[in-house]
Amino acid sequence: MDIDLIRSELRSFISQTSISQSAIARAIGVSATQISQFLNGKYPGDNESLATEIVKVMRNHNQKALKKGKDDEDENFTPYYTHDFSRAMFVIDDAIEDREMAVIYGEPGTGKSVIMKAAKQKYPNAVLIEATLNTNAAAFLDELMLKLNLSLSGKKANDKHNTIVDFLNKPNTDKVILIDEAEHLSVRSLEDLRRINDFTQTPIIFCGTHILINNLRGTNGELKQLYSRICGKWVMRGLGKDECEKIFKAPYIFKWSENANGYANFRISAKLYKKSLKLARNENCEMDEKIVEEASEMMILGDE
């Protein structure tokens, strides 16, 4: 077994799928530190056994992705030509070009995560972190280090911050930090990111709900230094009627997913389209207005 080849394949797998080292570790039943050690050639245990389990995880993921691609071939859609997508990507491109910070925010389901994944695909040098309610300051630094393929071994919080800064300041290290669900970041994590940008000029893109923009200001204005450094923003509005019909190629979706502001929620529209398509197949008929209406009755739409 060529261990070095598997290390290389694992790095490519992480880069292409945005699956974290922590997630791979959980799938195998080991610690994230062990995966990091393996990647850096410092794993003290049975490298061959660990490599075998890593190959299984990568193969299983690829098989599932292939099957999903075949099953849902006509149900995959990305709003590349919508106003939201083009403007959000402009803000992201501009921040990356100027090596600054930007924020994309809006209501849940407006397509924010789709845009962040598209940005990750456009910029292979980017690392994408998806924050959760469990992402405290320590967990965030750990996740960022793992995404940058840096070892966590024996480092305290300040050491981790300095390690990240030193790495990002190395010649030919050109990284972009993308953070989805960034409203879950703590004040300390936001301050860490401000300092990382200050010290390294690494572009940072925050993405989240309207809560995020309030968090970036700070409850009592304590994050003014951070907020003043945000060079660009885009507020997601949702899909216009023409955009909705162009994406889903079904004129009836917008009617049932339109919100009070006159736009359609992207996530609701996508789910309604899929359910309508399945219902039409089940009834062995074409998807029409009646089918979409029936499918809408099987879903929770908006704030009902």
XYZ file of C-alpha atoms in Angstrom, residues 18-242:
225
model
C -14.985 20.496 1.576
C -15.444 17.553 3.969
C -13.469 18.360 7.106
C -10.811 16.220 8.722
C -13.067 16.100 11.784
C -15.887 14.566 9.734
C -13.534 11.958 8.260
C -12.258 11.168 11.741
C -15.819 10.690 13.047
C -16.643 8.358 10.161
C -13.641 6.176 11.004
C -13.917 6.423 14.782
C -10.597 8.161 15.454
C -9.662 11.676 16.515
C -9.181 14.616 14.173
C -5.640 14.896 15.532
C -4.855 11.409 14.228
C -6.065 12.369 10.747
C -3.965 15.530 10.897
C -0.926 13.505 12.008
C -1.496 11.042 9.183
C -1.639 13.863 6.609
C 1.589 15.339 7.973
C 3.401 11.992 8.093
C 3.568 12.046 11.900
C 0.980 9.433 12.869
C 2.633 7.167 15.495
C 0.159 4.289 15.083
C -0.508 1.740 12.339
C -0.463 3.957 9.241
C -1.493 1.130 6.915
C -4.641 0.276 8.913
C -5.636 3.934 9.170
C -5.001 4.418 5.439
C -7.273 1.445 4.686
C -10.124 3.013 6.670
C -9.562 6.399 4.995
C -9.791 4.793 1.557
C -13.101 3.180 2.590
C -14.533 6.573 3.617
C -13.465 8.226 0.350
C -14.771 5.331 -1.761
C -18.109 5.275 0.092
C -18.573 9.033 -0.394
C -17.751 8.844 -4.095
C -20.182 5.949 -4.626
C -22.990 7.862 -2.908
C -22.240 10.991 -4.946
C -22.298 8.951 -8.167
C -25.604 7.307 -7.251
C -27.166 10.642 -6.303
C -26.006 12.120 -9.593
C -27.771 9.353 -11.504
C -30.948 9.421 -9.433
C -31.345 13.192 -9.367
C -29.856 14.130 -12.708
C -32.873 16.229 -13.673
C -33.296 17.706 -10.183
C -29.957 19.447 -9.766
C -29.974 23.190 -10.273
C -27.773 26.117 -9.285
C -28.962 29.736 -9.727
C -25.869 30.913 -11.608
C -27.809 33.504 -13.584
C -29.905 35.053 -10.798
C -29.470 38.611 -9.581
C -28.568 37.384 -6.086
C -25.905 35.017 -7.387
C -24.228 37.514 -9.715
C -24.191 40.315 -7.135
C -23.039 38.105 -4.255
C -20.226 36.671 -6.383
C -19.227 40.213 -7.421
C -18.920 41.172 -3.730
C -16.906 38.006 -3.021
C -14.616 38.503 -6.043
C -14.023 42.127 -5.085
C -13.127 41.252 -1.480
C -10.734 38.532 -2.634
C -9.082 40.822 -5.176
C -8.585 43.548 -2.555
C -7.761 41.009 0.194
C -10.464 42.341 2.497
C -13.570 41.096 4.306
C -17.139 40.912 3.026
C -20.499 39.613 4.211
C -23.371 37.872 2.411
C -26.550 37.620 4.464
C -30.286 37.115 4.194
C -33.279 35.021 5.140
C -32.893 31.229 5.495
C -33.353 29.405 2.208
C -32.352 32.250 -0.116
C -29.380 30.327 -1.558
C -26.516 31.577 0.612
C -24.877 28.174 1.089
C -25.139 27.466 -2.642
C -23.168 30.640 -3.295
C -20.506 29.783 -0.722
C -20.010 26.348 -2.265
C -19.783 27.958 -5.695
C -17.137 30.353 -4.342
C -15.202 27.383 -2.940
C -15.351 25.748 -6.355
C -14.250 28.939 -8.121
C -11.328 29.478 -5.732
C -9.554 26.141 -5.103
C -7.255 27.895 -2.626
C -10.232 28.703 -0.379
C -11.134 26.859 2.811
C -14.827 26.598 3.651
C -15.937 26.321 7.269
C -19.581 25.667 8.169
C -20.130 26.955 11.697
C -22.665 25.352 14.047
C -24.160 26.058 17.449
C -21.272 24.018 18.883
C -18.597 26.167 17.218
C -17.065 27.961 20.179
C -13.815 29.926 19.908
C -11.601 26.901 20.575
C -13.530 24.677 18.151
C -13.328 27.321 15.435
C -9.549 27.658 15.671
C -9.238 23.863 15.609
C -11.439 23.630 12.519
C -9.516 26.378 10.740
C -6.198 24.701 11.508
C -7.477 21.374 10.217
C -8.758 23.000 7.017
C -5.294 24.518 6.548
C -3.691 21.098 7.216
C -1.928 22.399 10.330
C -1.187 20.159 13.292
C -3.147 20.762 16.518
C -0.772 18.775 18.669
C 0.059 20.406 22.011
C -1.003 23.920 21.078
C -2.918 26.379 23.260
C -5.371 28.925 21.846
C -2.804 31.717 21.443
C -0.307 29.309 19.908
C -2.937 28.152 17.413
C -3.724 31.734 16.421
C -0.038 32.495 15.926
C 0.469 29.253 13.979
C -2.349 30.205 11.599
C -0.958 33.723 11.129
C 2.578 32.427 10.522
C 1.298 29.919 7.961
C -0.817 32.461 6.086
C 2.140 34.854 5.957
C 4.432 32.317 4.298
C 5.522 33.110 0.723
C 3.247 31.582 -1.925
C 0.513 30.870 0.640
C -2.540 32.402 -0.967
C -5.639 31.389 0.972
C -9.245 32.576 1.204
C -11.413 31.898 4.265
C -15.122 31.280 3.617
C -17.441 30.900 6.616
C -21.020 29.720 6.180
C -23.588 29.959 9.016
C -21.281 32.612 10.456
C -23.984 33.887 12.820
C -22.920 31.014 15.091
C -19.415 32.430 15.583
C -18.583 33.803 19.024
C -17.306 37.330 19.630
C -13.871 35.861 20.316
C -13.873 33.989 16.993
C -14.888 37.146 15.147
C -12.063 39.046 16.837
C -9.625 36.241 15.951
C -10.651 36.578 12.308
C -10.248 40.357 12.382
C -6.711 39.969 13.672
C -5.940 37.258 11.117
C -7.027 39.636 8.367
C -5.042 42.473 9.960
C -1.841 40.418 10.194
C -2.065 38.478 6.912
C -4.467 40.334 4.578
C -6.185 37.002 3.977
C -9.620 37.593 2.370
C -12.474 36.504 4.654
C -16.087 36.066 3.537
C -18.820 35.778 6.167
C -22.195 34.302 5.216
C -25.290 33.951 7.377
C -28.701 35.222 8.390
C -29.636 38.766 9.439
C -28.414 37.846 12.934
C -24.890 37.848 11.498
C -24.892 41.525 10.547
C -25.926 42.421 14.110
C -23.233 40.144 15.541
C -20.590 41.807 13.384
C -21.427 45.121 15.050
C -21.366 43.642 18.545
C -24.142 43.817 21.121
C -22.714 46.991 22.624
C -20.675 48.138 19.653
C -17.601 46.291 20.907
C -16.792 44.995 17.417
C -16.613 48.367 15.678
C -13.058 47.617 14.589
C -14.287 44.502 12.815
C -17.439 46.010 11.306
C -15.521 49.003 9.945
C -13.263 46.612 8.016
C -16.128 44.967 6.084
C -15.543 46.231 2.548
C -18.638 44.790 0.874
C -22.003 43.199 1.517
C -24.927 41.703 -0.329
C -28.377 41.124 1.152
C -30.046 38.103 -0.455
C -33.577 38.790 -1.710
C -34.639 35.429 -3.229
C -35.822 34.490 -6.704
C -37.796 36.765 -8.987
C -40.673 35.202 -10.930
C -38.717 34.970 -14.187
